[in-house]
Amino acid sequence: MISIAKPLIGEEEKRAVIEVLDSGVLAQGPKVAAFEEAFARMVGVKYAIATSSGTTALHTALLAHGIGAGDEVITSSFTFIASANSILYVGARPVFVDIDPATFNLDPAKIEAAITPATRAIMPVHLFGLPADMDPILQIARKHSLIVIEDACQSHGAQYKGRRAGSMGTGCFSMYPTKNITSAEGGMITTDDAEIAENCRVIRQHGMRRRYYHDEMGFNFRMTDVHAAIGLAQLQKLESFNETRIANAQFLSAHLRGVITPQVPQGYRHVFHQYTVRAPNGLRDALLEHLKHREIGSGVYYPVPIHQQTLYTQELGYDVRLPETEKAAAEALSLPVHPALSRTDLEAIVSAVNECTGV
Ligand SMILES: Cc1ncc(COP(=O)(O)O)c(C=O)c1O
């Protein structure tokens, strides 16, 4: 069986975990601080704040910017539910804008029409490892005095015109096991803004600026040192993991037939968290079946866009049409691209897909 995702855990991660367990400092200790420092360096920002997950990173970042009830945040509907639900957690309303079919990311040309007096922020999602088109997004944000929170949960080490994902707004990352690097569970917020960084640290720790004095609402969103030890060891391997993902993607794009392979616009570094093709006209479901038969894992990210999820239609009353998002949900199929794949695995994926498409 060729799996769709596989965390690569080596001796370094195991040794680092044992070291933490032997140290007696298990949470919010020196490993967390070291992981934060190394992560900030990787992204190219001054501050990184570790959290318990990507979801809590997004939740914390929104709170740190003072976003709350009555506010609207523009984001994509073609993403994991956590992107939009984090906006709900703070009492704000996600406003969905359609995607650019070439990249699966927010279409900047459609953002301004969605801005209202209640809009406070734009949350682009760098989906599948490809950054959103940030220059026009940042320009719109400046023009309308909006905050930019990058959902970079799938794009560790990705680049947009020389800038790293997570360095162009307030960045939020996930270290869930399927991600380009993992800490088992974990999240990270990245920023150059000292005040936002401090707000994040306070929110992560029960609103505590002075030990056991609580002037504001906060949560327990801390990372443990056990998780940070895994994450730090993984971070040393990020570049080689990403290079292998990119090489695997290049092999697939060079050999796959009968499907639309992923686009990488000029000046972008796509780090292929997912390698997502489009298979139109009912071919997607045939491919899913065929790959399963061949013992090749594949995934549909995401079969139901967020604006069509029952929570949003039934409970929250969303009734919007996003034609490109809905088309992508019907056509997208992700194939294995992770760094543990062998050349034989890649060849098996190619021949199974080409066999099914018949091209
Ligand atoms: C785009 C996106 N946003 C947010 C999240 C939430 O991250 P986590 O699962 O670490 O809470 C994920 C990861 O699953 C994601 O892919």
Short mmCIF file of C-alpha atoms and ligand atoms in Angstrom, two decimals:
data_model
loop_
_atom_site.label_atom_id
_atom_site.label_comp_id
_atom_site.label_asym_id
_atom_site.label_seq_id
_atom_site.Cartn_x
_atom_site.Cartn_y
_atom_site.Cartn_z
CA MET A 1 0.00 0.00 0.00
CA ILE A 2 1.37 3.43 -0.95
CA SER A 3 -0.02 5.86 1.62
CA ILE A 4 -1.18 9.39 0.84
CA ALA A 5 0.86 10.76 3.76
CA LYS A 6 3.61 9.44 5.96
CA PRO A 7 5.40 11.23 8.80
CA LEU A 8 9.16 10.54 8.62
CA ILE A 9 10.29 10.13 12.20
CA GLY A 10 13.97 9.28 12.70
CA GLU A 11 16.40 8.62 15.54
CA GLU A 12 16.89 12.39 16.05
CA GLU A 13 13.23 12.88 17.00
CA LYS A 14 13.27 9.83 19.28
CA ARG A 15 16.47 10.94 21.07
CA ALA A 16 15.11 14.47 21.47
CA VAL A 17 11.89 13.18 23.07
CA ILE A 18 13.79 10.99 25.54
CA GLU A 19 16.00 13.95 26.41
CA VAL A 20 12.93 16.03 27.26
CA LEU A 21 11.36 13.24 29.30
CA ASP A 22 14.61 12.86 31.26
CA SER A 23 14.88 16.63 31.79
CA GLY A 24 11.73 16.94 33.90
CA VAL A 25 10.61 20.11 32.05
CA LEU A 26 7.69 18.93 29.96
CA ALA A 27 5.71 21.98 28.89
CA GLN A 28 6.43 25.54 27.71
CA GLY A 29 10.10 25.03 28.57
CA PRO A 30 13.44 25.40 26.76
CA LYS A 31 12.58 23.14 23.82
CA VAL A 32 9.52 25.22 23.03
CA ALA A 33 11.67 28.38 23.14
CA ALA A 34 14.30 26.77 20.89
CA PHE A 35 11.65 25.58 18.44
CA GLU A 36 10.13 29.07 18.32
CA GLU A 37 13.50 30.68 17.67
CA ALA A 38 14.41 28.24 14.90
CA PHE A 39 10.96 28.54 13.31
CA ALA A 40 11.15 32.36 13.28
CA ARG A 41 14.52 32.07 11.53
CA MET A 42 13.09 29.65 8.94
CA VAL A 43 10.22 32.03 8.12
CA GLY A 44 12.41 35.14 8.33
CA VAL A 45 10.47 36.99 11.03
CA LYS A 46 11.34 38.32 14.48
CA TYR A 47 8.87 36.28 16.53
CA ALA A 48 7.32 32.83 16.53
CA ILE A 49 4.84 31.70 19.17
CA ALA A 50 4.18 27.98 19.55
CA THR A 51 0.66 26.71 20.20
CA SER A 52 -1.03 23.35 20.64
CA SER A 53 -2.29 23.13 17.02
CA GLY A 54 -2.76 25.03 13.78
CA THR A 55 -6.35 25.65 14.80
CA THR A 56 -5.33 27.26 18.09
CA ALA A 57 -2.66 29.27 16.21
CA LEU A 58 -5.40 30.76 13.97
CA HIS A 59 -7.74 31.30 16.92
CA THR A 60 -4.98 33.02 18.93
CA ALA A 61 -3.84 35.18 15.99
CA LEU A 62 -7.38 36.45 15.37
CA LEU A 63 -7.81 37.30 19.07
CA ALA A 64 -4.37 38.93 19.21
CA HIS A 65 -5.50 41.31 16.46
CA GLY A 66 -8.66 42.12 18.41
CA ILE A 67 -11.01 40.51 15.89
CA GLY A 68 -14.34 39.56 17.43
CA ALA A 69 -18.11 39.89 17.41
CA GLY A 70 -19.51 41.96 14.56
CA ASP A 71 -16.35 41.66 12.47
CA GLU A 72 -16.05 39.97 9.09
CA VAL A 73 -13.01 38.10 7.83
CA ILE A 74 -12.59 37.32 4.14
CA THR A 75 -11.26 33.85 3.42
CA SER A 76 -11.45 30.86 1.11
CA SER A 77 -14.12 28.19 1.25
CA PHE A 78 -11.84 25.65 -0.47
CA THR A 79 -9.80 24.72 2.59
CA PHE A 80 -9.89 22.69 5.78
CA ILE A 81 -12.76 23.66 8.07
CA ALA A 82 -10.37 25.05 10.72
CA SER A 83 -9.59 28.11 8.57
CA ALA A 84 -13.19 29.33 8.77
CA ASN A 85 -14.13 27.86 12.14
CA SER A 86 -11.32 29.80 13.85
CA ILE A 87 -13.14 32.95 12.67
CA LEU A 88 -16.37 31.66 14.21
CA TYR A 89 -14.58 30.87 17.51
CA VAL A 90 -13.83 34.58 18.04
CA GLY A 91 -17.44 35.54 17.25
CA ALA A 92 -16.66 36.96 13.80
CA ARG A 93 -18.17 35.94 10.45
CA PRO A 94 -16.23 34.26 7.65
CA VAL A 95 -16.99 35.83 4.26
CA PHE A 96 -16.07 33.48 1.45
CA VAL A 97 -14.50 34.62 -1.79
CA ASP A 98 -14.08 32.33 -4.79
CA ILE A 99 -10.74 30.82 -5.81
CA ASP A 100 -8.52 31.16 -8.84
CA PRO A 101 -9.00 27.83 -10.64
CA ALA A 102 -5.33 27.75 -11.68
CA THR A 103 -4.00 27.77 -8.10
CA PHE A 104 -6.94 26.73 -5.85
CA ASN A 105 -6.18 29.88 -3.79
CA LEU A 106 -8.21 33.06 -3.14
CA ASP A 107 -8.78 35.07 -6.31
CA PRO A 108 -7.58 38.59 -5.43
CA ALA A 109 -9.73 40.09 -8.21
CA LYS A 110 -12.86 39.03 -6.30
CA ILE A 111 -11.87 40.29 -2.84
CA GLU A 112 -12.84 43.97 -3.05
CA ALA A 113 -16.46 43.19 -3.92
CA ALA A 114 -16.73 41.29 -0.62
CA ILE A 115 -15.47 44.13 1.57
CA THR A 116 -18.09 45.80 3.79
CA PRO A 117 -17.79 48.30 6.66
CA ALA A 118 -17.55 45.26 9.00
CA THR A 119 -14.53 43.71 7.24
CA ARG A 120 -11.50 43.64 9.53
CA ALA A 121 -9.17 41.09 7.98
CA ILE A 122 -8.30 38.92 5.01
CA MET A 123 -7.18 35.36 5.69
CA PRO A 124 -5.58 33.90 2.56
CA VAL A 125 -4.93 30.17 2.76
CA HIS A 126 -1.74 28.92 1.09
CA LEU A 127 -3.40 25.69 0.03
CA PHE A 128 -1.54 22.45 -0.74
CA GLY A 129 1.85 24.20 -0.23
CA LEU A 130 1.35 26.99 -2.80
CA PRO A 131 1.23 30.58 -1.55
CA ALA A 132 -1.77 32.72 -2.44
CA ASP A 133 -1.15 35.69 -4.74
CA MET A 134 -0.06 37.98 -1.92
CA ASP A 135 0.93 41.25 -3.67
CA PRO A 136 -2.63 42.22 -4.69
CA ILE A 137 -3.99 40.87 -1.38
CA LEU A 138 -1.55 43.03 0.60
CA GLN A 139 -2.36 46.01 -1.61
CA ILE A 140 -6.12 45.62 -1.01
CA ALA A 141 -5.46 45.20 2.72
CA ARG A 142 -3.42 48.40 2.85
CA LYS A 143 -6.02 50.32 0.85
CA HIS A 144 -8.86 49.27 3.20
CA SER A 145 -6.79 49.14 6.43
CA LEU A 146 -7.34 45.41 6.86
CA ILE A 147 -5.29 42.90 8.83
CA VAL A 148 -3.77 39.97 6.92
CA ILE A 149 -3.62 36.60 8.64
CA GLU A 150 -1.96 33.95 6.48
CA ASP A 151 -3.22 30.43 6.96
CA ALA A 152 0.14 28.85 6.21
CA CYS A 153 -0.81 25.54 7.86
CA GLN A 154 0.07 23.65 4.65
CA SER A 155 3.02 25.70 3.44
CA HIS A 156 6.13 25.43 5.61
CA GLY A 157 9.03 26.80 3.58
CA ALA A 158 6.88 27.89 0.60
CA GLN A 159 7.86 31.15 -1.07
CA TYR A 160 6.16 33.98 -2.90
CA LYS A 161 8.47 36.23 -4.91
CA GLY A 162 11.34 35.67 -2.49
CA ARG A 163 9.24 35.96 0.67
CA ARG A 164 8.42 33.01 2.89
CA ALA A 165 4.87 31.96 3.64
CA GLY A 166 4.04 33.33 7.08
CA SER A 167 6.21 36.45 6.72
CA MET A 168 3.78 38.61 4.75
CA GLY A 169 1.03 38.92 7.36
CA THR A 170 0.56 37.19 10.70
CA GLY A 171 1.42 33.58 9.80
CA CYS A 172 -0.24 30.48 11.25
CA PHE A 173 1.22 27.00 10.80
CA SER A 174 0.15 23.46 11.70
CA MET A 175 2.44 20.61 12.68
CA TYR A 176 -0.18 17.88 12.37
CA PRO A 177 1.35 14.49 11.36
CA THR A 178 0.51 14.78 7.65
CA LYS A 179 2.12 18.22 7.28
CA ASN A 180 5.54 18.91 5.66
CA ILE A 181 6.99 18.77 9.17
CA THR A 182 5.26 17.48 12.27
CA SER A 183 5.40 17.78 16.03
CA ALA A 184 2.57 15.17 16.35
CA GLU A 185 0.18 18.03 17.14
CA GLY A 186 1.31 21.62 17.22
CA GLY A 187 1.00 25.09 15.79
CA MET A 188 3.08 28.22 15.30
CA ILE A 189 2.27 31.91 14.84
CA THR A 190 4.83 34.10 13.07
CA THR A 191 5.05 37.89 13.10
CA ASP A 192 7.40 40.88 13.07
CA ASP A 193 5.07 42.82 15.37
CA ALA A 194 6.24 42.78 19.00
CA GLU A 195 2.80 43.72 20.37
CA ILE A 196 0.97 40.99 18.42
CA ALA A 197 3.60 38.48 19.53
CA GLU A 198 3.09 39.45 23.16
CA ASN A 199 -0.71 39.30 22.80
CA CYS A 200 -0.35 35.77 21.40
CA ARG A 201 1.83 34.65 24.30
CA VAL A 202 -0.71 36.05 26.79
CA ILE A 203 -3.75 34.49 25.07
CA ARG A 204 -1.96 31.11 24.86
CA GLN A 205 -1.48 31.15 28.63
CA HIS A 206 -4.85 32.03 30.19
CA GLY A 207 -4.56 35.78 29.62
CA MET A 208 -1.68 35.96 32.07
CA ARG A 209 0.79 38.83 31.74
CA ARG A 210 1.98 38.54 35.34
CA ARG A 211 2.07 35.16 37.04
CA TYR A 212 -1.46 34.33 38.29
CA TYR A 213 -2.84 37.78 37.43
CA HIS A 214 -5.50 37.54 34.72
CA ASP A 215 -6.71 40.83 33.28
CA GLU A 216 -8.09 39.35 30.07
CA MET A 217 -9.55 36.15 28.67
CA GLY A 218 -7.13 33.48 27.52
CA PHE A 219 -6.84 29.75 26.97
CA ASN A 220 -4.49 26.85 27.51
CA PHE A 221 -3.08 26.68 23.98
CA ARG A 222 0.47 25.82 25.09
CA MET A 223 2.79 23.43 23.34
CA THR A 224 4.58 20.74 25.32
CA ASP A 225 8.36 20.32 25.22
CA VAL A 226 7.85 16.77 23.99
CA HIS A 227 6.05 18.11 20.92
CA ALA A 228 8.57 20.92 20.48
CA ALA A 229 11.46 18.41 20.59
CA ILE A 230 9.90 16.47 17.70
CA GLY A 231 9.14 19.68 15.81
CA LEU A 232 12.66 21.06 16.24
CA ALA A 233 14.25 17.86 14.96
CA GLN A 234 11.83 17.89 12.02
CA LEU A 235 12.58 21.53 11.25
CA GLN A 236 16.23 20.64 10.59
CA LYS A 237 14.93 18.31 7.86
CA LEU A 238 12.35 20.65 6.32
CA GLU A 239 14.51 21.75 3.40
CA SER A 240 15.41 18.21 2.38
CA PHE A 241 11.79 17.05 2.84
CA ASN A 242 10.57 19.94 0.68
CA GLU A 243 13.21 19.33 -2.00
CA THR A 244 12.12 15.70 -2.21
CA ARG A 245 8.44 16.68 -2.39
CA ILE A 246 9.25 19.11 -5.23
CA ALA A 247 11.27 16.46 -7.11
CA ASN A 248 8.45 13.92 -6.65
CA ALA A 249 5.94 16.46 -7.95
CA GLN A 250 8.13 17.18 -10.98
CA PHE A 251 8.30 13.47 -11.77
CA LEU A 252 4.52 13.12 -11.51
CA SER A 253 3.85 16.22 -13.64
CA ALA A 254 6.28 15.00 -16.30
CA HIS A 255 4.62 11.59 -16.62
CA LEU A 256 0.92 11.83 -15.72
CA ARG A 257 -1.53 11.87 -18.61
CA GLY A 258 -5.23 12.69 -18.81
CA VAL A 259 -5.40 14.87 -15.71
CA ILE A 260 -4.62 18.56 -15.13
CA THR A 261 -1.42 18.72 -13.10
CA PRO A 262 -0.69 21.46 -10.51
CA GLN A 263 0.41 24.91 -11.68
CA VAL A 264 3.39 26.69 -10.18
CA PRO A 265 3.24 30.37 -11.16
CA GLN A 266 6.50 32.18 -11.93
CA GLY A 267 8.27 33.34 -8.75
CA TYR A 268 6.49 30.91 -6.43
CA ARG A 269 7.97 27.99 -4.51
CA HIS A 270 5.29 25.33 -4.19
CA VAL A 271 6.28 22.87 -1.42
CA PHE A 272 3.64 20.28 -2.36
CA HIS A 273 2.00 19.53 0.93
CA GLN A 274 -0.44 17.90 -1.46
CA TYR A 275 0.00 17.08 -5.13
CA THR A 276 -3.48 17.86 -6.39
CA VAL A 277 -4.66 17.19 -9.92
CA ARG A 278 -7.98 17.92 -11.57
CA ALA A 279 -9.85 15.04 -13.10
CA PRO A 280 -13.03 16.34 -14.75
CA ASN A 281 -16.22 14.69 -16.02
CA GLY A 282 -16.68 11.98 -13.43
CA LEU A 283 -13.14 10.72 -14.00
CA ARG A 284 -12.21 11.71 -10.45
CA ASP A 285 -14.37 9.03 -8.85
CA ALA A 286 -13.20 6.38 -11.32
CA LEU A 287 -9.61 7.30 -10.48
CA LEU A 288 -10.30 7.07 -6.75
CA GLU A 289 -11.66 3.54 -7.20
CA HIS A 290 -8.89 2.46 -9.55
CA LEU A 291 -6.14 3.73 -7.23
CA LYS A 292 -7.75 2.01 -4.27
CA HIS A 293 -7.76 -1.20 -6.27
CA ARG A 294 -4.06 -0.74 -7.02
CA GLU A 295 -3.38 -0.10 -3.29
CA ILE A 296 -2.40 3.50 -3.89
CA GLY A 297 -3.68 6.00 -1.36
CA SER A 298 -5.30 9.17 -2.65
CA GLY A 299 -7.42 11.88 -1.10
CA VAL A 300 -10.13 14.34 -1.95
CA TYR A 301 -9.23 17.66 -0.34
CA TYR A 302 -11.92 18.87 -0.02
CA PRO A 303 -15.12 17.13 -1.16
CA VAL A 304 -17.48 19.72 0.36
CA PRO A 305 -16.49 23.39 0.38
CA ILE A 306 -17.00 25.10 3.72
CA HIS A 307 -19.91 27.27 2.51
CA GLN A 308 -21.78 24.05 1.67
CA GLN A 309 -21.06 22.23 4.94
CA THR A 310 -24.22 21.57 6.98
CA LEU A 311 -22.90 23.66 9.86
CA TYR A 312 -22.73 26.65 7.54
CA THR A 313 -25.93 26.12 5.50
CA GLN A 314 -28.26 24.86 8.22
CA GLU A 315 -26.93 26.38 11.42
CA LEU A 316 -25.42 29.60 10.15
CA GLY A 317 -27.69 30.28 7.18
CA TYR A 318 -25.03 30.58 4.48
CA ASP A 319 -26.51 30.63 0.99
CA VAL A 320 -23.76 31.59 -1.43
CA ARG A 321 -22.54 30.31 -4.79
CA LEU A 322 -18.83 30.01 -5.46
CA PRO A 323 -18.61 28.36 -8.90
CA GLU A 324 -14.83 27.82 -9.04
CA THR A 325 -14.71 26.50 -5.49
CA GLU A 326 -17.57 24.10 -6.17
CA LYS A 327 -15.94 22.92 -9.42
CA ALA A 328 -12.64 22.33 -7.63
CA ALA A 329 -14.40 20.29 -4.95
CA ALA A 330 -15.85 18.08 -7.69
CA GLU A 331 -12.59 17.64 -9.60
CA ALA A 332 -9.66 17.74 -7.16
CA LEU A 333 -7.75 14.58 -6.39
CA SER A 334 -4.55 14.44 -4.37
CA LEU A 335 -1.92 11.80 -5.09
CA PRO A 336 0.95 10.71 -2.82
CA VAL A 337 3.94 13.09 -3.04
CA HIS A 338 5.53 12.70 0.42
CA PRO A 339 9.28 12.27 0.84
CA ALA A 340 9.08 8.59 1.82
CA LEU A 341 8.05 7.58 -1.72
CA SER A 342 10.52 5.51 -3.74
CA ARG A 343 11.04 5.77 -7.50
CA THR A 344 9.10 2.50 -7.81
CA ASP A 345 6.21 4.04 -5.85
CA LEU A 346 6.17 7.08 -8.14
CA GLU A 347 6.20 4.86 -11.22
CA ALA A 348 3.34 2.80 -9.79
CA ILE A 349 1.29 5.96 -9.21
CA VAL A 350 1.94 7.16 -12.75
CA SER A 351 1.06 3.87 -14.40
CA ALA A 352 -2.11 3.44 -12.30
CA VAL A 353 -3.34 6.95 -13.20
CA ASN A 354 -2.42 6.67 -16.89
CA GLU A 355 -4.03 3.25 -17.12
CA CYS A 356 -7.30 4.68 -15.77
CA THR A 357 -7.28 7.85 -17.88
CA GLY A 358 -6.41 5.74 -20.91
CA VAL A 359 -4.19 8.40 -22.44
C1 LIG B 1 -5.42 24.96 5.78
C2 LIG B 1 -5.44 24.47 7.19
N1 LIG B 1 -5.82 25.32 8.17
C3 LIG B 1 -5.84 24.95 9.46
C4 LIG B 1 -5.49 23.68 9.85
C5 LIG B 1 -5.60 23.29 11.28
O1 LIG B 1 -4.42 22.77 11.81
P1 LIG B 1 -4.48 21.67 13.00
O2 LIG B 1 -4.99 20.41 12.40
O3 LIG B 1 -3.03 21.57 13.42
O4 LIG B 1 -5.33 22.23 14.07
C6 LIG B 1 -5.08 22.76 8.89
C7 LIG B 1 -4.61 21.42 9.22
O5 LIG B 1 -5.17 20.43 9.37
C8 LIG B 1 -5.08 23.16 7.52
O6 LIG B 1 -4.74 22.30 6.56
#
